[in-house]
Each structure stands twice: as structure tokens, then as C-alpha cells.
N, CA, C and O atoms as a GROMACS GRO file, in nm:
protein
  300
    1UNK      N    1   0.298   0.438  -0.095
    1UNK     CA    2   0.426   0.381  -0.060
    1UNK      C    3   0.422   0.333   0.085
    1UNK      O    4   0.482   0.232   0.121
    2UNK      N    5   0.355   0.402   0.159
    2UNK     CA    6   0.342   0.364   0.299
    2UNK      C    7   0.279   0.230   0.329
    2UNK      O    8   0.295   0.138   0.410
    3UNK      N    9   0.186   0.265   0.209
    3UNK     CA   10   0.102   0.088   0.238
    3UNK      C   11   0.181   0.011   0.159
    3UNK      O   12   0.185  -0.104   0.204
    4UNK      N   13   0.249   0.025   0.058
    4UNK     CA   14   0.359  -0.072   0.077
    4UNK      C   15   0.429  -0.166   0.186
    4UNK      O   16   0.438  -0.283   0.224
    5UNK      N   17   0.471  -0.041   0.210
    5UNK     CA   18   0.542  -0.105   0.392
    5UNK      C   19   0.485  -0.159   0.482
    5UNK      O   20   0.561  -0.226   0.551
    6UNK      N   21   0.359  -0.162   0.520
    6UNK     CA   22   0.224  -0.236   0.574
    6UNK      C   23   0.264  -0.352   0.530
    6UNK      O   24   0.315  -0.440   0.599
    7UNK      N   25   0.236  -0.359   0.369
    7UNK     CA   26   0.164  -0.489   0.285
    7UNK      C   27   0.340  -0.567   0.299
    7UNK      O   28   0.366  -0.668   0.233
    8UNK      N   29   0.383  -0.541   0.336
    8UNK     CA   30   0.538  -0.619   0.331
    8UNK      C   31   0.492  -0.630   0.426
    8UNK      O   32   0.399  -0.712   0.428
    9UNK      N   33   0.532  -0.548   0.579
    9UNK     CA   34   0.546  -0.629   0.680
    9UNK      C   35   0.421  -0.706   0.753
    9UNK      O   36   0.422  -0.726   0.874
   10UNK      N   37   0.344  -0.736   0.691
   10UNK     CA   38   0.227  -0.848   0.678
   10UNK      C   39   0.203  -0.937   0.606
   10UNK      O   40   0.104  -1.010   0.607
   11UNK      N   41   0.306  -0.937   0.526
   11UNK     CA   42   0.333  -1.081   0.478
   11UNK      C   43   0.440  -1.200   0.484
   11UNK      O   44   0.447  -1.318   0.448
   12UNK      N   45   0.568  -1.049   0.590
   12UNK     CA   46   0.646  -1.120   0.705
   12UNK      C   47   0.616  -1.190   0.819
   12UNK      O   48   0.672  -1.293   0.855
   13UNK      N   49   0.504  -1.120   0.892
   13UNK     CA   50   0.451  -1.204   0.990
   13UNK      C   51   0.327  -1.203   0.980
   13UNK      O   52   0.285  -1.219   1.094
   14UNK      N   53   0.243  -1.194   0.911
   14UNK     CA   54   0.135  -1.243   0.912
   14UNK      C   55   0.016  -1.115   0.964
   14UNK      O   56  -0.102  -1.146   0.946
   15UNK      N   57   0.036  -1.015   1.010
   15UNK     CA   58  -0.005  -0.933   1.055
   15UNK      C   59   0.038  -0.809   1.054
   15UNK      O   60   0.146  -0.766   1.094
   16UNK      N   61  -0.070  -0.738   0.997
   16UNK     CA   62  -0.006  -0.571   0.975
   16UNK      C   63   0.038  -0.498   1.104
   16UNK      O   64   0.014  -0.537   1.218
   17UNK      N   65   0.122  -0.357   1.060
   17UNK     CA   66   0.175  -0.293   1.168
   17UNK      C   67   0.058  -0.283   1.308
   17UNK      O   68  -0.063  -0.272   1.286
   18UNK      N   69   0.114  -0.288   1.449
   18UNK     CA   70   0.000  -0.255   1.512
   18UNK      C   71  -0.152  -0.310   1.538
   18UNK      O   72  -0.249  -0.256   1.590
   19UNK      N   73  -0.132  -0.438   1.482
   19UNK     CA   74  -0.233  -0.510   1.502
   19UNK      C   75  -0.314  -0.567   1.613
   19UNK      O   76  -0.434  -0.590   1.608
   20UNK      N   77  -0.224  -0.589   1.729
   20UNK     CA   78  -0.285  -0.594   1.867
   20UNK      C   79  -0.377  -0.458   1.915
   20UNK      O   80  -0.456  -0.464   2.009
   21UNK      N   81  -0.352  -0.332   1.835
   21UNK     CA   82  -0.434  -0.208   1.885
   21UNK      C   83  -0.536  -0.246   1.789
   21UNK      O   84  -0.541  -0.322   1.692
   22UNK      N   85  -0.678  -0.109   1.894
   22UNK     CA   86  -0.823  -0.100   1.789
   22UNK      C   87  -0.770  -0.015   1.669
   22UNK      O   88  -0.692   0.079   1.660
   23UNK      N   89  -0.850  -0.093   1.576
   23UNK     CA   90  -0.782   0.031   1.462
   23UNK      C   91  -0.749   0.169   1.445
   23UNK      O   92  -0.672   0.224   1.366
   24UNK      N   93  -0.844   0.225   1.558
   24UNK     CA   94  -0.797   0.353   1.578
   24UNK      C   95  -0.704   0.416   1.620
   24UNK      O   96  -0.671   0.531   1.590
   25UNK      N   97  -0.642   0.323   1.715
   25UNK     CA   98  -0.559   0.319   1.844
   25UNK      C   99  -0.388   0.381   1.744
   25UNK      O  100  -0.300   0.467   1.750
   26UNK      N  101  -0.458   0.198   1.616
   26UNK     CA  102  -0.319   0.179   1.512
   26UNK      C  103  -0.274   0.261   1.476
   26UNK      O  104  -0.158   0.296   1.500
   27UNK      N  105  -0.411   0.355   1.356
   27UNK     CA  106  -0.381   0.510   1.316
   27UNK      C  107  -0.323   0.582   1.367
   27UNK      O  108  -0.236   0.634   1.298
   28UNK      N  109  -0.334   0.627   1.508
   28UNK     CA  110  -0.327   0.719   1.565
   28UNK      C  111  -0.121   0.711   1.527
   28UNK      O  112  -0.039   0.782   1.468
   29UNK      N  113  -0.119   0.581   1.607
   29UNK     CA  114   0.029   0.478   1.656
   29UNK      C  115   0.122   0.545   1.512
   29UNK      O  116   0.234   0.595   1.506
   30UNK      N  117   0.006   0.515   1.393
   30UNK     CA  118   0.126   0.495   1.298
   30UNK      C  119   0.130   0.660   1.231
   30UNK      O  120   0.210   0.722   1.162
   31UNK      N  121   0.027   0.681   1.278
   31UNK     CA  122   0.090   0.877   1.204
   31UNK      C  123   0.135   0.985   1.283
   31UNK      O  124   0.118   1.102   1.248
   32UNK      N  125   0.218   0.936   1.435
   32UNK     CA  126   0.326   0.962   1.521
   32UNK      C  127   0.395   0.938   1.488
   32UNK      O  128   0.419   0.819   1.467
   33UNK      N  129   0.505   1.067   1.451
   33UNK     CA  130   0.651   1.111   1.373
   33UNK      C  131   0.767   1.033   1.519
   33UNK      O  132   0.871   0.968   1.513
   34UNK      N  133   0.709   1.067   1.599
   34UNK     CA  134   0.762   0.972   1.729
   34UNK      C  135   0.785   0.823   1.766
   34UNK      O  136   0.853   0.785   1.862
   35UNK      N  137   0.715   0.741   1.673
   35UNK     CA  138   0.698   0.636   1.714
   35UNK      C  139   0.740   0.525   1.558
   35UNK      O  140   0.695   0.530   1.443
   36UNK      N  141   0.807   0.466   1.599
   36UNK     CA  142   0.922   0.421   1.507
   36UNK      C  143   0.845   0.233   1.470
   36UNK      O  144   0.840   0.141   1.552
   37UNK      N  145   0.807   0.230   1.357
   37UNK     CA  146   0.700   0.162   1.286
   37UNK      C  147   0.790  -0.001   1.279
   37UNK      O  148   0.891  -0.023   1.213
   38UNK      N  149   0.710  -0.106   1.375
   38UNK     CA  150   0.771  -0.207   1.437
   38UNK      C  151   0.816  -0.294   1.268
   38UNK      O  152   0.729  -0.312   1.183
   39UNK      N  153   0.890  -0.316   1.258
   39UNK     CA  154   0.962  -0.380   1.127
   39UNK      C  155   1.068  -0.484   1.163
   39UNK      O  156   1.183  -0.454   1.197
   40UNK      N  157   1.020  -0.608   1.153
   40UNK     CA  158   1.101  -0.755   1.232
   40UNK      C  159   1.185  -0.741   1.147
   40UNK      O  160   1.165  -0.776   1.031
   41UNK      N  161   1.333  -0.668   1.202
   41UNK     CA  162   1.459  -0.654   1.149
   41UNK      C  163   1.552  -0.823   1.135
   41UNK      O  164   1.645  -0.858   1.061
   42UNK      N  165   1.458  -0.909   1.263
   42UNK     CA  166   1.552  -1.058   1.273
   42UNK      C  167   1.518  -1.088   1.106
   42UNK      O  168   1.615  -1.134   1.044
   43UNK      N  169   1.418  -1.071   1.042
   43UNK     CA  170   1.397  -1.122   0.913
   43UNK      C  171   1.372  -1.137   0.813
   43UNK      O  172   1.304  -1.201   0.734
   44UNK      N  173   1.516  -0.986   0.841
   44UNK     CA  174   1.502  -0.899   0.699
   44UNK      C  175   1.621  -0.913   0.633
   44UNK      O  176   1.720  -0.934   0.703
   45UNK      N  177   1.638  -0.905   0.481
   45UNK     CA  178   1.782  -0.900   0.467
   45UNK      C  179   1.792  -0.745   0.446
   45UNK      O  180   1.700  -0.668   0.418
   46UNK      N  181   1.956  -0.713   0.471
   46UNK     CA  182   1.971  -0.582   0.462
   46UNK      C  183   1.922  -0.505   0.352
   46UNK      O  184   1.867  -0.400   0.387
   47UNK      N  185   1.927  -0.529   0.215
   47UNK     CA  186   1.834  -0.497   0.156
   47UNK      C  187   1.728  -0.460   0.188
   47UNK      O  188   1.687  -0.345   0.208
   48UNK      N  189   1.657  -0.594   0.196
   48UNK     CA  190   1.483  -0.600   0.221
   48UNK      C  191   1.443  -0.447   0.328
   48UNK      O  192   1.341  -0.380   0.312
   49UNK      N  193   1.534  -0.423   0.420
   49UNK     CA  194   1.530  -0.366   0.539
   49UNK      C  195   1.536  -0.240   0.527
   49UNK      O  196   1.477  -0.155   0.594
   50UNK      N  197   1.635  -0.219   0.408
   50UNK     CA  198   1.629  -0.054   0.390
   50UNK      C  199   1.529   0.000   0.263
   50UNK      O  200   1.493   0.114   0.231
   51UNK      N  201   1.502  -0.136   0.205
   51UNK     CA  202   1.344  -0.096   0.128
   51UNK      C  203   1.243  -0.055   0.193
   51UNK      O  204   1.172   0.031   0.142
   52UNK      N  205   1.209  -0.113   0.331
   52UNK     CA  206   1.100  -0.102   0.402
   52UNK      C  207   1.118   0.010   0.432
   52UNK      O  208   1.030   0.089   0.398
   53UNK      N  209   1.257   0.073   0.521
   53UNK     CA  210   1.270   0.185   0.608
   53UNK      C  211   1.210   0.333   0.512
   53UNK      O  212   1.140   0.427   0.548
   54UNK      N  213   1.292   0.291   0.346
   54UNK     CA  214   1.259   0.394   0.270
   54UNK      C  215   1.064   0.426   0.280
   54UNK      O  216   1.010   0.536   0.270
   55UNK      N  217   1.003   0.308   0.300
   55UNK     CA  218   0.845   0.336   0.232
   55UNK      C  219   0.808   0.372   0.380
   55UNK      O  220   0.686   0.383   0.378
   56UNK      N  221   0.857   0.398   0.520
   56UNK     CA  222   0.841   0.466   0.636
   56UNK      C  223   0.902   0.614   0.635
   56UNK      O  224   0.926   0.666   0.744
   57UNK      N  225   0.926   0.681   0.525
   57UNK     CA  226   0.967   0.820   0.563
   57UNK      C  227   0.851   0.872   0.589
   57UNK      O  228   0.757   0.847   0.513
   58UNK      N  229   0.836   0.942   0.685
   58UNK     CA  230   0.771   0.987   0.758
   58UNK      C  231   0.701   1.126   0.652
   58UNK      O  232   0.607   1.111   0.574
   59UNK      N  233   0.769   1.241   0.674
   59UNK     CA  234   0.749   1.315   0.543
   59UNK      C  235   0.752   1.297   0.406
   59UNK      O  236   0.855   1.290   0.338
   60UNK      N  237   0.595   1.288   0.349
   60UNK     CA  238   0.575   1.219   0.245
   60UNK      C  239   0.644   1.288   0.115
   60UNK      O  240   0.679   1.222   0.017
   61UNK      N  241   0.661   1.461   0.128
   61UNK     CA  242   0.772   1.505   0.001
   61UNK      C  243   0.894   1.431   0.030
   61UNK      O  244   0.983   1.470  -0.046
   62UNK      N  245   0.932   1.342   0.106
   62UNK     CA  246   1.052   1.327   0.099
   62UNK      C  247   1.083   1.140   0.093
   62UNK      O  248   1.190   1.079   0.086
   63UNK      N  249   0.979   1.104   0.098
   63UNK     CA  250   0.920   0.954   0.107
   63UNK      C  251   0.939   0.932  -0.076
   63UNK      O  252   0.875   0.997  -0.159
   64UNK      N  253   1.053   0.817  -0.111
   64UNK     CA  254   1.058   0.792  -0.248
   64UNK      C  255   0.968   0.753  -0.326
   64UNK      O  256   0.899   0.673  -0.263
   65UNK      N  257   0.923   0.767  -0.450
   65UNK     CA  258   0.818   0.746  -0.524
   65UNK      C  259   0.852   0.607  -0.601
   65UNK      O  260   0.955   0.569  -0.658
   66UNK      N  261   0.706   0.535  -0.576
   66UNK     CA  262   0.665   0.422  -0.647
   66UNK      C  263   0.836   0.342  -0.810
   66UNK      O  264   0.903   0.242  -0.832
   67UNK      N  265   0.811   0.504  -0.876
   67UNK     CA  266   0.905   0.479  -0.983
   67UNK      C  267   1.089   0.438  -0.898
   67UNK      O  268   1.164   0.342  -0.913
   68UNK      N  269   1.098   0.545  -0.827
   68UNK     CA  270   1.251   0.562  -0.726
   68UNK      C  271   1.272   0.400  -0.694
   68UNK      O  272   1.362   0.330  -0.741
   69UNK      N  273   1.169   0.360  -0.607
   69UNK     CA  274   1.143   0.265  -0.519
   69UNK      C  275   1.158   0.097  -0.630
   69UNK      O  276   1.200  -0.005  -0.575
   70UNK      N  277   1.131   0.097  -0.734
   70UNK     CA  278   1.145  -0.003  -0.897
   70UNK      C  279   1.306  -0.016  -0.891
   70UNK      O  280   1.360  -0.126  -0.904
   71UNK      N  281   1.367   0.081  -0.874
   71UNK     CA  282   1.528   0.058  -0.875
   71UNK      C  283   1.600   0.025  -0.791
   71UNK      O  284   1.716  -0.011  -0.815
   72UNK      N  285   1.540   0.031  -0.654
   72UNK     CA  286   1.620  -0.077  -0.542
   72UNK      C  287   1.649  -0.196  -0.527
   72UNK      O  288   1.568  -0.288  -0.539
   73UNK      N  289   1.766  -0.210  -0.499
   73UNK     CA  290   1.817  -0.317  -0.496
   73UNK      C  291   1.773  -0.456  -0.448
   73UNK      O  292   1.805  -0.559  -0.507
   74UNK      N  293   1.706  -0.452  -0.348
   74UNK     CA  294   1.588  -0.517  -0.320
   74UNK      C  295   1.532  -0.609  -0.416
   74UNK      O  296   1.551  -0.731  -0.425
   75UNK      N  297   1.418  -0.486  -0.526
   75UNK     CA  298   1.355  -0.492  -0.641
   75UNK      C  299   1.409  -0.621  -0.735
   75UNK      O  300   1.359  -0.641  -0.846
   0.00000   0.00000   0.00000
């Protein structure tokens, strides 16, 4: 689900989360509970926006599943 949210917001702009860092740098960037996963809100619709936010829960028991995620509105 997480790479969901990647694979969306790289096909918003063209480039996955964190892409100016070395890939390692990215990892590190993106599995900090601290650090709030850059998502171009200018060009999202509200929908679209709280689909993404859902596939960024951080804690993955609590991160909606593939099936959950089929019924959003979004979808």
C-alpha cells in the first residue's frame, strides 16, 4: 500500500517521493515516523488526497488494506 502512494505520487510529478536524495538517504527520509511524505496537495483533488494520505499510515496494522482501499471514493 505504501508503494502505492510512491507509484501515485510519481505519476503526479514525474518523480518518486525524495528523489533529489541518494537512495539511501530516501529510505532512511521515508521510514521516519517524523517526517511527513512530500504529496503535491496543489494537485490533488480532495479525494485523490485523502487516498494518498490513507496509503502513508505510518503504522502498517493500521495502514488500510489493498481490499479497504477498492472502496474509496477516489476508486
Amino acid at each position: 500500500i505504501w508503494s502505492l502512494g510512491c507509484t501515485i505520487i510519481e505519476l503526479l510529478t514525474g518523480s518518486p517521493p525524495y528523489f533529489s536524495l541518494n537512495p539511501l538517504s530516501a529510505m532512511h527520509t521515508m521510514a521516519d515516523p517524523d517526517k511527513e511524505i512530500p504529496i503535491p496537495k496543489e494537485i490533488c483533488s480532495p479525494s485523490l488526497l485523502d487516498f494518498i494520505q490513507r496509503c502513508f499510515v505510518f503504522d502498517a496494522a493500521a495502514r488500510p488494506s489493498a481490499q479497504l482501499l477498492l472502496s474509496h471514493p477516489f476508486i
